[in-house]
């Protein structure tokens, strides 16, 4: 793996599936996993095998069908979780166990009623035990975002000594600022003994809307894996959105950080996940929302019709969207109306357009959005209709 390759770890089927109201059966999970594999993700976190027989079955089924990606199962730092995960992953070509424990004082004191030294011992023991089943073990320091850096470095060192190949630094509560999260990754890169034996991974939640920014700061500062979900779905406000981080890296080539994702599949992937989970994607969602490539104000439409790049930084085809949409509303101008009229078969002169436009405005004030059928009606009821059809 080249040093500027960013591994994409997809957790749609684990952290993503923790969304209230979303439940996928094994068949649906297998379909999504197959598509994720074709999309080019490096790791598929298929579930939390000990959590239910259904999840165990899904992780096992996914392990059998995934051809290229590593298949990963989540565990707590508990021997039985790890044993069950190893069993669920036994058919995977590339299995990974993802084990870990909370490391912030809040988790140590309130959740575990423990102390820092005992947590380090538990982290070490969990990784060591997982290593007895698989070579590839990822360790997560839950709530690393609110864990003091010096202590976090000691936890990471213990995980590396026990054989961890990946160190996941989750901002579990979505609290960090991008500068803070980036500095945390930099600190670990510079201060953890043996850090060259493992890669650092970003796992950011979106409680303050900063998950994508934090993940990008993480990789700029030395992390080499991003954990993310399709459409950014996940606990509470969700996880880092896969389509966002992938497109940030693609659209900023000078960062010199690449992924293996086939970006032309992003829109289809988003639809598949949203349809299977029954969770609708907000229209203004970056990259995959219904309005991500739709232009509705007259000024923008005029620009886009002249040259798409005036108001678009991404070619919609690059993410699997057929074309930009020129949406006709009462805010649209003559350029947009002429463009849409041409698409349905009318080539209007400047004078004809003036007349049709007046008719259009009175229509558009009554109706939110004008569709192709409306355009025919607007033209047919305009004063210049006879002139248009006789031309
Ligand atoms: O957000 C988090 O801390 C997690 C871990 C279990 C990896 O999802
Ligand atoms: Zn998470």
mmCIF file of C-alpha atoms and ligand atoms in Angstrom:
data_model
loop_
_atom_site.group_PDB
_atom_site.id
_atom_site.type_symbol
_atom_site.label_atom_id
_atom_site.label_comp_id
_atom_site.label_asym_id
_atom_site.label_seq_id
_atom_site.Cartn_x
_atom_site.Cartn_y
_atom_site.Cartn_z
ATOM 1 C CA UNK A 1 0.000 0.000 0.000
ATOM 2 C CA UNK A 2 1.434 3.389 -0.979
ATOM 3 C CA UNK A 3 1.804 5.940 1.786
ATOM 4 C CA UNK A 4 -0.735 8.266 0.215
ATOM 5 C CA UNK A 5 -3.467 5.644 -0.107
ATOM 6 C CA UNK A 6 -6.324 6.225 2.343
ATOM 7 C CA UNK A 7 -8.097 3.036 3.348
ATOM 8 C CA UNK A 8 -11.878 3.337 3.332
ATOM 9 C CA UNK A 9 -13.451 1.394 6.195
ATOM 10 C CA UNK A 10 -17.195 1.219 5.665
ATOM 11 C CA UNK A 11 -19.321 0.760 8.773
ATOM 12 C CA UNK A 12 -22.771 1.225 7.181
ATOM 13 C CA UNK A 13 -23.732 -2.286 8.268
ATOM 14 C CA UNK A 14 -22.562 -1.803 11.871
ATOM 15 C CA UNK A 15 -22.476 1.821 13.125
ATOM 16 C CA UNK A 16 -24.860 2.844 10.316
ATOM 17 C CA UNK A 17 -27.303 0.135 11.159
ATOM 18 C CA UNK A 18 -27.540 1.497 14.733
ATOM 19 C CA UNK A 19 -29.890 4.221 13.413
ATOM 20 C CA UNK A 20 -33.214 4.104 15.251
ATOM 21 C CA UNK A 21 -35.890 2.548 13.087
ATOM 22 C CA UNK A 22 -33.460 0.910 10.697
ATOM 23 C CA UNK A 23 -33.277 -2.835 10.564
ATOM 24 C CA UNK A 24 -31.761 -4.798 7.737
ATOM 25 C CA UNK A 25 -32.155 -8.524 7.312
ATOM 26 C CA UNK A 26 -29.253 -10.765 6.300
ATOM 27 C CA UNK A 27 -30.302 -10.814 2.650
ATOM 28 C CA UNK A 28 -30.334 -7.011 2.444
ATOM 29 C CA UNK A 29 -26.983 -6.803 4.230
ATOM 30 C CA UNK A 30 -25.432 -9.266 1.810
ATOM 31 C CA UNK A 31 -26.660 -7.230 -1.172
ATOM 32 C CA UNK A 32 -25.191 -4.032 0.308
ATOM 33 C CA UNK A 33 -21.903 -5.757 1.205
ATOM 34 C CA UNK A 34 -21.538 -7.087 -2.362
ATOM 35 C CA UNK A 35 -22.017 -3.577 -3.743
ATOM 36 C CA UNK A 36 -19.584 -2.086 -1.207
ATOM 37 C CA UNK A 37 -17.011 -4.616 -2.374
ATOM 38 C CA UNK A 38 -17.546 -3.579 -5.996
ATOM 39 C CA UNK A 39 -17.469 0.103 -4.960
ATOM 40 C CA UNK A 40 -13.897 -0.542 -3.808
ATOM 41 C CA UNK A 41 -13.999 -0.093 -0.034
ATOM 42 C CA UNK A 42 -10.981 -1.604 1.737
ATOM 43 C CA UNK A 43 -12.815 -2.833 4.834
ATOM 44 C CA UNK A 44 -16.461 -3.754 5.445
ATOM 45 C CA UNK A 45 -17.488 -3.727 9.095
ATOM 46 C CA UNK A 46 -20.244 -6.296 8.763
ATOM 47 C CA UNK A 47 -21.690 -6.190 12.279
ATOM 48 C CA UNK A 48 -21.279 -6.904 15.987
ATOM 49 C CA UNK A 49 -21.542 -10.721 16.018
ATOM 50 C CA UNK A 50 -22.136 -11.249 19.732
ATOM 51 C CA UNK A 51 -24.989 -8.723 19.807
ATOM 52 C CA UNK A 52 -27.622 -11.073 18.309
ATOM 53 C CA UNK A 53 -27.920 -14.371 16.422
ATOM 54 C CA UNK A 54 -29.121 -12.353 13.414
ATOM 55 C CA UNK A 55 -26.008 -10.195 13.400
ATOM 56 C CA UNK A 56 -23.803 -13.280 13.776
ATOM 57 C CA UNK A 57 -25.519 -14.850 10.768
ATOM 58 C CA UNK A 58 -25.094 -11.675 8.709
ATOM 59 C CA UNK A 59 -21.381 -11.361 9.481
ATOM 60 C CA UNK A 60 -20.931 -15.020 8.583
ATOM 61 C CA UNK A 61 -22.869 -14.678 5.314
ATOM 62 C CA UNK A 62 -20.962 -11.535 4.333
ATOM 63 C CA UNK A 63 -17.636 -13.237 5.138
ATOM 64 C CA UNK A 64 -18.506 -15.945 2.631
ATOM 65 C CA UNK A 65 -19.367 -13.679 -0.304
ATOM 66 C CA UNK A 66 -16.981 -10.715 -0.103
ATOM 67 C CA UNK A 67 -14.164 -11.168 -2.607
ATOM 68 C CA UNK A 68 -11.791 -8.235 -2.222
ATOM 69 C CA UNK A 69 -12.387 -6.265 0.969
ATOM 70 C CA UNK A 70 -11.351 -7.166 4.494
ATOM 71 C CA UNK A 71 -14.405 -8.218 6.530
ATOM 72 C CA UNK A 72 -14.474 -6.928 10.077
ATOM 73 C CA UNK A 73 -16.526 -7.726 13.177
ATOM 74 C CA UNK A 74 -16.896 -5.476 16.230
ATOM 75 C CA UNK A 75 -16.360 -6.637 19.809
ATOM 76 C CA UNK A 76 -16.011 -5.170 23.266
ATOM 77 C CA UNK A 77 -12.824 -5.946 25.193
ATOM 78 C CA UNK A 78 -14.511 -9.118 26.377
ATOM 79 C CA UNK A 79 -13.203 -12.632 25.626
ATOM 80 C CA UNK A 80 -16.562 -14.105 24.629
ATOM 81 C CA UNK A 81 -17.262 -11.223 22.180
ATOM 82 C CA UNK A 82 -13.895 -11.852 20.554
ATOM 83 C CA UNK A 83 -14.357 -15.625 20.359
ATOM 84 C CA UNK A 84 -17.802 -15.217 18.777
ATOM 85 C CA UNK A 85 -16.509 -12.631 16.293
ATOM 86 C CA UNK A 86 -13.673 -14.960 15.265
ATOM 87 C CA UNK A 87 -16.211 -17.713 14.646
ATOM 88 C CA UNK A 88 -18.450 -15.434 12.559
ATOM 89 C CA UNK A 89 -15.451 -14.334 10.491
ATOM 90 C CA UNK A 90 -13.976 -17.799 9.933
ATOM 91 C CA UNK A 91 -14.916 -17.931 6.217
ATOM 92 C CA UNK A 92 -13.592 -14.460 5.368
ATOM 93 C CA UNK A 93 -10.624 -14.318 3.004
ATOM 94 C CA UNK A 94 -9.336 -11.320 4.942
ATOM 95 C CA UNK A 95 -10.832 -11.268 8.470
ATOM 96 C CA UNK A 96 -10.321 -8.449 10.965
ATOM 97 C CA UNK A 97 -11.422 -8.270 14.603
ATOM 98 C CA UNK A 98 -12.223 -4.765 15.856
ATOM 99 C CA UNK A 99 -11.938 -4.681 19.618
ATOM 100 C CA UNK A 100 -11.594 -1.897 22.146
ATOM 101 C CA UNK A 101 -12.655 -0.063 25.252
ATOM 102 C CA UNK A 102 -13.604 3.428 26.441
ATOM 103 C CA UNK A 103 -10.580 5.525 27.393
ATOM 104 C CA UNK A 104 -11.964 8.940 28.419
ATOM 105 C CA UNK A 105 -12.257 9.656 32.137
ATOM 106 C CA UNK A 106 -15.994 9.876 31.634
ATOM 107 C CA UNK A 107 -16.118 6.292 30.326
ATOM 108 C CA UNK A 108 -13.528 4.944 32.793
ATOM 109 C CA UNK A 109 -15.238 6.415 35.847
ATOM 110 C CA UNK A 110 -18.943 6.222 34.956
ATOM 111 C CA UNK A 111 -19.171 3.299 32.554
ATOM 112 C CA UNK A 112 -16.514 0.941 33.856
ATOM 113 C CA UNK A 113 -16.129 2.255 37.446
ATOM 114 C CA UNK A 114 -12.477 1.486 36.876
ATOM 115 C CA UNK A 115 -9.151 3.301 36.631
ATOM 116 C CA UNK A 116 -6.707 4.180 33.871
ATOM 117 C CA UNK A 117 -4.168 1.401 34.574
ATOM 118 C CA UNK A 118 -6.813 -1.338 34.562
ATOM 119 C CA UNK A 119 -8.165 -0.043 31.236
ATOM 120 C CA UNK A 120 -4.678 -0.290 29.706
ATOM 121 C CA UNK A 121 -4.421 -3.899 30.961
ATOM 122 C CA UNK A 122 -7.836 -4.720 29.482
ATOM 123 C CA UNK A 123 -6.918 -3.126 26.151
ATOM 124 C CA UNK A 124 -3.697 -5.149 25.978
ATOM 125 C CA UNK A 125 -5.436 -8.403 26.921
ATOM 126 C CA UNK A 126 -8.246 -7.918 24.381
ATOM 127 C CA UNK A 127 -5.878 -7.306 21.473
ATOM 128 C CA UNK A 128 -3.643 -10.209 22.539
ATOM 129 C CA UNK A 129 -6.637 -12.536 22.699
ATOM 130 C CA UNK A 130 -7.960 -11.367 19.310
ATOM 131 C CA UNK A 131 -4.487 -11.995 17.855
ATOM 132 C CA UNK A 132 -4.821 -15.648 18.840
ATOM 133 C CA UNK A 133 -7.588 -15.896 16.176
ATOM 134 C CA UNK A 134 -6.610 -13.480 13.401
ATOM 135 C CA UNK A 135 -3.547 -11.563 12.289
ATOM 136 C CA UNK A 136 -5.404 -8.322 11.544
ATOM 137 C CA UNK A 137 -6.649 -6.709 14.777
ATOM 138 C CA UNK A 138 -7.957 -3.173 15.001
ATOM 139 C CA UNK A 139 -8.112 -1.538 18.417
ATOM 140 C CA UNK A 140 -10.554 1.302 19.207
ATOM 141 C CA UNK A 141 -10.127 3.738 22.082
ATOM 142 C CA UNK A 142 -13.764 4.705 22.514
ATOM 143 C CA UNK A 143 -14.296 8.422 23.209
ATOM 144 C CA UNK A 144 -10.696 9.124 22.196
ATOM 145 C CA UNK A 145 -11.944 12.573 21.167
ATOM 146 C CA UNK A 146 -12.342 13.459 24.860
ATOM 147 C CA UNK A 147 -9.368 11.407 26.088
ATOM 148 C CA UNK A 148 -6.257 13.254 27.240
ATOM 149 C CA UNK A 149 -3.560 12.802 24.580
ATOM 150 C CA UNK A 150 -0.771 11.585 26.894
ATOM 151 C CA UNK A 151 -2.920 8.827 28.331
ATOM 152 C CA UNK A 152 -4.320 7.949 24.898
ATOM 153 C CA UNK A 153 -0.741 7.498 23.660
ATOM 154 C CA UNK A 154 -0.064 5.007 26.480
ATOM 155 C CA UNK A 155 -3.214 3.032 25.590
ATOM 156 C CA UNK A 156 -2.140 2.965 21.930
ATOM 157 C CA UNK A 157 1.337 1.749 22.876
ATOM 158 C CA UNK A 158 -0.172 -1.138 24.848
ATOM 159 C CA UNK A 159 -2.386 -2.077 21.875
ATOM 160 C CA UNK A 160 0.617 -2.032 19.541
ATOM 161 C CA UNK A 161 2.676 -4.172 21.963
ATOM 162 C CA UNK A 162 -0.184 -6.679 21.941
ATOM 163 C CA UNK A 163 -0.112 -6.747 18.116
ATOM 164 C CA UNK A 164 -2.742 -4.239 16.891
ATOM 165 C CA UNK A 165 -2.415 -3.472 13.180
ATOM 166 C CA UNK A 166 -4.806 -0.497 13.218
ATOM 167 C CA UNK A 167 -5.488 2.069 15.972
ATOM 168 C CA UNK A 168 -8.937 3.589 15.736
ATOM 169 C CA UNK A 169 -9.216 7.042 17.358
ATOM 170 C CA UNK A 170 -12.983 7.648 17.559
ATOM 171 C CA UNK A 171 -14.496 11.023 18.262
ATOM 172 C CA UNK A 172 -17.420 9.014 19.608
ATOM 173 C CA UNK A 173 -19.454 11.994 20.749
ATOM 174 C CA UNK A 174 -18.654 14.241 17.767
ATOM 175 C CA UNK A 175 -17.139 16.830 20.103
ATOM 176 C CA UNK A 176 -13.756 17.739 18.582
ATOM 177 C CA UNK A 177 -12.974 20.724 16.422
ATOM 178 C CA UNK A 178 -11.100 19.843 13.217
ATOM 179 C CA UNK A 179 -7.915 21.526 14.485
ATOM 180 C CA UNK A 180 -8.158 19.609 17.773
ATOM 181 C CA UNK A 181 -8.782 16.241 16.106
ATOM 182 C CA UNK A 182 -5.961 16.833 13.612
ATOM 183 C CA UNK A 183 -3.607 17.764 16.470
ATOM 184 C CA UNK A 184 -4.574 14.573 18.322
ATOM 185 C CA UNK A 185 -3.622 12.414 15.332
ATOM 186 C CA UNK A 186 -0.367 14.353 14.897
ATOM 187 C CA UNK A 187 0.432 13.927 18.598
ATOM 188 C CA UNK A 188 -0.097 10.154 18.398
ATOM 189 C CA UNK A 189 1.949 9.888 15.203
ATOM 190 C CA UNK A 190 4.821 11.720 16.891
ATOM 191 C CA UNK A 191 4.642 10.287 20.403
ATOM 192 C CA UNK A 192 3.415 6.688 20.364
ATOM 193 C CA UNK A 193 6.309 4.221 20.566
ATOM 194 C CA UNK A 194 6.088 1.649 17.764
ATOM 195 C CA UNK A 195 3.523 3.707 15.772
ATOM 196 C CA UNK A 196 5.104 2.530 12.503
ATOM 197 C CA UNK A 197 3.754 -0.968 13.207
ATOM 198 C CA UNK A 198 0.124 0.210 12.924
ATOM 199 C CA UNK A 199 -1.953 2.694 10.978
ATOM 200 C CA UNK A 200 -4.113 5.348 12.626
ATOM 201 C CA UNK A 201 -7.803 5.419 11.760
ATOM 202 C CA UNK A 202 -10.332 8.288 11.978
ATOM 203 C CA UNK A 203 -13.822 7.455 13.234
ATOM 204 C CA UNK A 204 -15.821 10.659 13.619
ATOM 205 C CA UNK A 205 -19.419 11.301 14.597
ATOM 206 C CA UNK A 206 -21.415 14.233 13.331
ATOM 207 C CA UNK A 207 -23.014 15.738 16.460
ATOM 208 C CA UNK A 208 -21.669 19.193 15.585
ATOM 209 C CA UNK A 209 -21.702 18.647 11.823
ATOM 210 C CA UNK A 210 -17.901 18.250 11.818
ATOM 211 C CA UNK A 211 -17.431 14.558 11.033
ATOM 212 C CA UNK A 212 -16.194 15.038 7.471
ATOM 213 C CA UNK A 213 -13.947 17.991 8.356
ATOM 214 C CA UNK A 214 -12.475 16.066 11.298
ATOM 215 C CA UNK A 215 -11.748 12.975 9.204
ATOM 216 C CA UNK A 216 -10.032 15.069 6.559
ATOM 217 C CA UNK A 217 -7.916 16.811 9.215
ATOM 218 C CA UNK A 218 -7.089 13.354 10.551
ATOM 219 C CA UNK A 219 -5.654 12.104 7.265
ATOM 220 C CA UNK A 220 -3.854 15.391 6.592
ATOM 221 C CA UNK A 221 -2.130 14.829 9.935
ATOM 222 C CA UNK A 222 -1.082 11.246 9.306
ATOM 223 C CA UNK A 223 -4.057 8.882 9.719
ATOM 224 C CA UNK A 224 -4.349 6.397 6.855
ATOM 225 C CA UNK A 225 -7.864 5.013 7.301
ATOM 226 C CA UNK A 226 -11.265 6.709 7.459
ATOM 227 C CA UNK A 227 -14.291 4.964 8.989
ATOM 228 C CA UNK A 228 -17.500 6.120 7.380
ATOM 229 C CA UNK A 229 -20.992 5.186 6.237
ATOM 230 C CA UNK A 230 -23.006 5.664 3.070
ATOM 231 C CA UNK A 231 -25.163 8.817 3.401
ATOM 232 C CA UNK A 232 -23.429 9.476 6.757
ATOM 233 C CA UNK A 233 -26.024 7.402 8.572
ATOM 234 C CA UNK A 234 -25.291 6.261 12.128
ATOM 235 C CA UNK A 235 -25.902 6.840 15.829
ATOM 236 C CA UNK A 236 -27.550 10.194 16.688
ATOM 237 C CA UNK A 237 -26.408 12.724 14.049
ATOM 238 C CA UNK A 238 -24.536 9.994 12.188
ATOM 239 C CA UNK A 239 -21.009 9.148 11.092
ATOM 240 C CA UNK A 240 -18.637 10.608 8.528
ATOM 241 C CA UNK A 241 -20.274 10.259 5.087
ATOM 242 C CA UNK A 242 -18.236 8.021 2.782
ATOM 243 C CA UNK A 243 -19.241 9.935 -0.353
ATOM 244 C CA UNK A 244 -18.130 13.225 1.219
ATOM 245 C CA UNK A 245 -14.621 12.231 2.323
ATOM 246 C CA UNK A 246 -13.978 10.376 -0.921
ATOM 247 C CA UNK A 247 -15.006 13.383 -3.033
ATOM 248 C CA UNK A 248 -13.081 15.860 -0.831
ATOM 249 C CA UNK A 249 -9.907 13.867 -1.504
ATOM 250 C CA UNK A 250 -10.700 13.495 -5.221
ATOM 251 C CA UNK A 251 -11.495 17.196 -5.728
ATOM 252 C CA UNK A 252 -8.323 18.292 -3.885
ATOM 253 C CA UNK A 253 -5.602 16.304 -5.672
ATOM 254 C CA UNK A 254 -2.807 18.485 -4.274
ATOM 255 C CA UNK A 255 -3.417 16.793 -0.897
ATOM 256 C CA UNK A 256 -1.925 13.758 -2.623
ATOM 257 C CA UNK A 257 -4.242 11.363 -0.776
ATOM 258 C CA UNK A 258 -6.117 8.768 -2.824
ATOM 259 C CA UNK A 259 -8.780 6.151 -2.275
ATOM 260 C CA UNK A 260 -9.685 3.139 -4.420
ATOM 261 C CA UNK A 261 -13.375 4.075 -4.582
ATOM 262 C CA UNK A 262 -15.165 3.934 -7.945
ATOM 263 C CA UNK A 263 -16.894 7.287 -7.484
ATOM 264 C CA UNK A 264 -19.343 6.748 -10.351
ATOM 265 C CA UNK A 265 -21.132 4.250 -8.090
ATOM 266 C CA UNK A 266 -21.713 6.727 -5.243
ATOM 267 C CA UNK A 267 -25.195 7.881 -6.205
ATOM 268 C CA UNK A 268 -26.469 4.329 -6.814
ATOM 269 C CA UNK A 269 -24.943 3.179 -3.531
ATOM 270 C CA UNK A 270 -26.689 6.011 -1.697
ATOM 271 C CA UNK A 271 -30.043 5.027 -3.218
ATOM 272 C CA UNK A 272 -29.531 1.359 -2.383
ATOM 273 C CA UNK A 273 -28.799 2.099 1.286
ATOM 274 C CA UNK A 274 -31.566 4.629 1.624
ATOM 275 C CA UNK A 275 -34.158 2.320 -0.016
ATOM 276 C CA UNK A 276 -33.082 -0.776 1.939
ATOM 277 C CA UNK A 277 -33.102 1.031 5.281
ATOM 278 C CA UNK A 278 -36.205 3.067 4.562
ATOM 279 C CA UNK A 279 -34.270 6.186 5.551
ATOM 280 C CA UNK A 280 -34.751 9.057 3.212
ATOM 281 C CA UNK A 281 -31.771 11.252 2.279
ATOM 282 C CA UNK A 282 -32.170 14.984 2.874
ATOM 283 C CA UNK A 283 -32.451 16.819 -0.495
ATOM 284 C CA UNK A 284 -29.527 19.137 0.266
ATOM 285 C CA UNK A 285 -27.211 16.277 1.312
ATOM 286 C CA UNK A 286 -23.747 16.882 -0.180
ATOM 287 C CA UNK A 287 -22.876 14.715 -3.219
ATOM 288 C CA UNK A 288 -25.946 12.436 -3.225
ATOM 289 C CA UNK A 289 -28.929 14.619 -2.212
ATOM 290 C CA UNK A 290 -31.667 15.223 -4.808
ATOM 291 C CA UNK A 291 -30.648 18.903 -5.014
ATOM 292 C CA UNK A 292 -26.866 18.405 -5.002
ATOM 293 C CA UNK A 293 -26.734 19.181 -8.753
ATOM 294 C CA UNK A 294 -29.990 21.139 -9.125
ATOM 295 C CA UNK A 295 -29.972 24.848 -9.951
ATOM 296 C CA UNK A 296 -33.012 26.944 -9.332
ATOM 297 C CA UNK A 297 -32.119 30.632 -9.111
ATOM 298 C CA UNK A 298 -32.041 32.567 -12.387
ATOM 299 C CA UNK A 299 -28.490 33.867 -11.875
ATOM 300 C CA UNK A 300 -27.074 30.386 -11.219
ATOM 301 C CA UNK A 301 -29.033 28.814 -14.067
ATOM 302 C CA UNK A 302 -27.763 31.369 -16.548
ATOM 303 C CA UNK A 303 -24.180 30.600 -15.423
ATOM 304 C CA UNK A 304 -24.555 26.804 -15.520
ATOM 305 C CA UNK A 305 -26.181 26.845 -18.970
ATOM 306 C CA UNK A 306 -23.212 28.877 -20.265
ATOM 307 C CA UNK A 307 -20.651 26.726 -18.473
ATOM 308 C CA UNK A 308 -21.391 24.084 -15.819
ATOM 309 C CA UNK A 309 -18.246 24.950 -13.842
ATOM 310 C CA UNK A 310 -19.539 28.423 -12.953
ATOM 311 C CA UNK A 311 -21.610 26.906 -10.148
ATOM 312 C CA UNK A 312 -20.512 23.254 -9.938
ATOM 313 C CA UNK A 313 -17.249 21.960 -8.487
ATOM 314 C CA UNK A 314 -18.039 18.324 -9.265
ATOM 315 C CA UNK A 315 -19.055 16.805 -12.583
ATOM 316 C CA UNK A 316 -22.316 14.990 -11.678
ATOM 317 C CA UNK A 317 -21.270 12.062 -13.899
ATOM 318 C CA UNK A 318 -18.268 11.495 -11.608
ATOM 319 C CA UNK A 319 -20.644 10.443 -8.820
ATOM 320 C CA UNK A 320 -23.159 8.622 -11.013
ATOM 321 C CA UNK A 321 -25.701 11.436 -11.478
ATOM 322 C CA UNK A 322 -26.690 11.669 -15.165
ATOM 323 C CA UNK A 323 -26.751 15.457 -15.434
ATOM 324 C CA UNK A 324 -27.243 18.728 -13.593
ATOM 325 C CA UNK A 325 -30.879 19.771 -13.242
ATOM 326 C CA UNK A 326 -32.230 23.154 -14.238
ATOM 327 C CA UNK A 327 -35.274 23.464 -12.005
ATOM 328 C CA UNK A 328 -37.964 25.899 -13.131
ATOM 329 C CA UNK A 329 -39.560 27.974 -10.376
ATOM 330 C CA UNK A 330 -40.757 31.568 -10.128
ATOM 331 C CA UNK A 331 -37.105 32.474 -9.350
ATOM 332 C CA UNK A 332 -35.901 31.196 -12.728
ATOM 333 C CA UNK A 333 -34.913 33.462 -15.588
ATOM 334 C CA UNK A 334 -35.372 33.468 -19.362
ATOM 335 C CA UNK A 335 -32.177 31.450 -19.984
ATOM 336 C CA UNK A 336 -33.491 28.535 -17.940
ATOM 337 C CA UNK A 337 -36.916 28.638 -19.587
ATOM 338 C CA UNK A 338 -35.386 28.731 -23.081
ATOM 339 C CA UNK A 339 -33.112 25.803 -22.152
ATOM 340 C CA UNK A 340 -35.935 23.640 -20.792
ATOM 341 C CA UNK A 341 -38.257 24.593 -23.687
ATOM 342 C CA UNK A 342 -35.552 23.500 -26.127
ATOM 343 C CA UNK A 343 -35.255 20.166 -24.261
ATOM 344 C CA UNK A 344 -38.948 19.495 -24.893
ATOM 345 C CA UNK A 345 -38.763 20.551 -28.555
ATOM 346 C CA UNK A 346 -39.313 24.322 -28.801
ATOM 347 C CA UNK A 347 -36.628 26.635 -30.160
ATOM 348 C CA UNK A 348 -37.827 30.119 -29.108
ATOM 349 C CA UNK A 349 -36.721 33.436 -30.614
ATOM 350 C CA UNK A 350 -35.967 36.306 -28.249
ATOM 351 C CA UNK A 351 -39.382 37.927 -28.849
ATOM 352 C CA UNK A 352 -41.265 34.654 -28.477
ATOM 353 C CA UNK A 353 -39.361 33.980 -25.250
ATOM 354 C CA UNK A 354 -40.451 37.359 -23.814
ATOM 355 C CA UNK A 355 -44.083 36.462 -24.344
ATOM 356 C CA UNK A 356 -43.800 32.857 -23.121
ATOM 357 C CA UNK A 357 -41.824 34.037 -20.084
ATOM 358 C CA UNK A 358 -44.648 36.325 -18.935
ATOM 359 C CA UNK A 359 -47.047 33.370 -19.171
ATOM 360 C CA UNK A 360 -44.510 31.180 -17.346
ATOM 361 C CA UNK A 361 -44.245 33.609 -14.405
ATOM 362 C CA UNK A 362 -47.960 33.650 -13.781
ATOM 363 C CA UNK A 363 -47.937 29.813 -13.889
ATOM 364 C CA UNK A 364 -44.884 29.542 -11.645
ATOM 365 C CA UNK A 365 -46.394 31.844 -9.018
ATOM 366 C CA UNK A 366 -49.240 29.363 -8.679
ATOM 367 C CA UNK A 367 -47.157 26.177 -8.857
ATOM 368 C CA UNK A 368 -43.947 25.460 -6.928
ATOM 369 C CA UNK A 369 -42.075 23.662 -9.684
ATOM 370 C CA UNK A 370 -42.727 23.607 -13.414
ATOM 371 C CA UNK A 371 -42.381 20.216 -15.100
ATOM 372 C CA UNK A 372 -42.103 19.292 -18.800
ATOM 373 C CA UNK A 373 -45.878 18.870 -19.121
ATOM 374 C CA UNK A 374 -46.372 22.388 -17.724
ATOM 375 C CA UNK A 375 -43.909 23.797 -20.268
ATOM 376 C CA UNK A 376 -46.040 22.431 -23.118
ATOM 377 C CA UNK A 377 -49.117 23.969 -21.523
ATOM 378 C CA UNK A 378 -47.413 27.341 -20.980
ATOM 379 C CA UNK A 379 -46.300 27.487 -24.603
ATOM 380 C CA UNK A 380 -49.632 26.290 -25.979
ATOM 381 C CA UNK A 381 -51.513 29.001 -24.038
ATOM 382 C CA UNK A 382 -49.117 31.821 -24.953
ATOM 383 C CA UNK A 383 -49.985 34.543 -27.494
ATOM 384 C CA UNK A 384 -47.171 33.456 -29.788
ATOM 385 C CA UNK A 385 -48.067 29.749 -29.947
ATOM 386 C CA UNK A 386 -49.226 29.836 -33.592
ATOM 387 C CA UNK A 387 -46.068 31.669 -34.596
ATOM 388 C CA UNK A 388 -43.919 29.100 -32.756
ATOM 389 C CA UNK A 389 -45.480 26.054 -34.382
ATOM 390 C CA UNK A 390 -45.589 27.545 -37.845
ATOM 391 C CA UNK A 391 -41.843 28.324 -37.767
HETATM 392 O O1 LIG B 1 -18.073 5.703 17.913
HETATM 393 C C1 LIG B 1 -17.367 4.804 18.410
HETATM 394 O O2 LIG B 1 -16.577 5.009 19.332
HETATM 395 C C2 LIG B 1 -17.538 3.456 17.876
HETATM 396 C C3 LIG B 1 -16.584 2.400 18.357
HETATM 397 C C4 LIG B 1 -17.337 1.231 18.863
HETATM 398 C C5 LIG B 1 -15.615 2.068 17.288
HETATM 399 O O3 LIG B 1 -18.372 3.233 17.026
HETATM 400 ZN ZN1 LIG B 2 -19.080 5.112 16.099
#
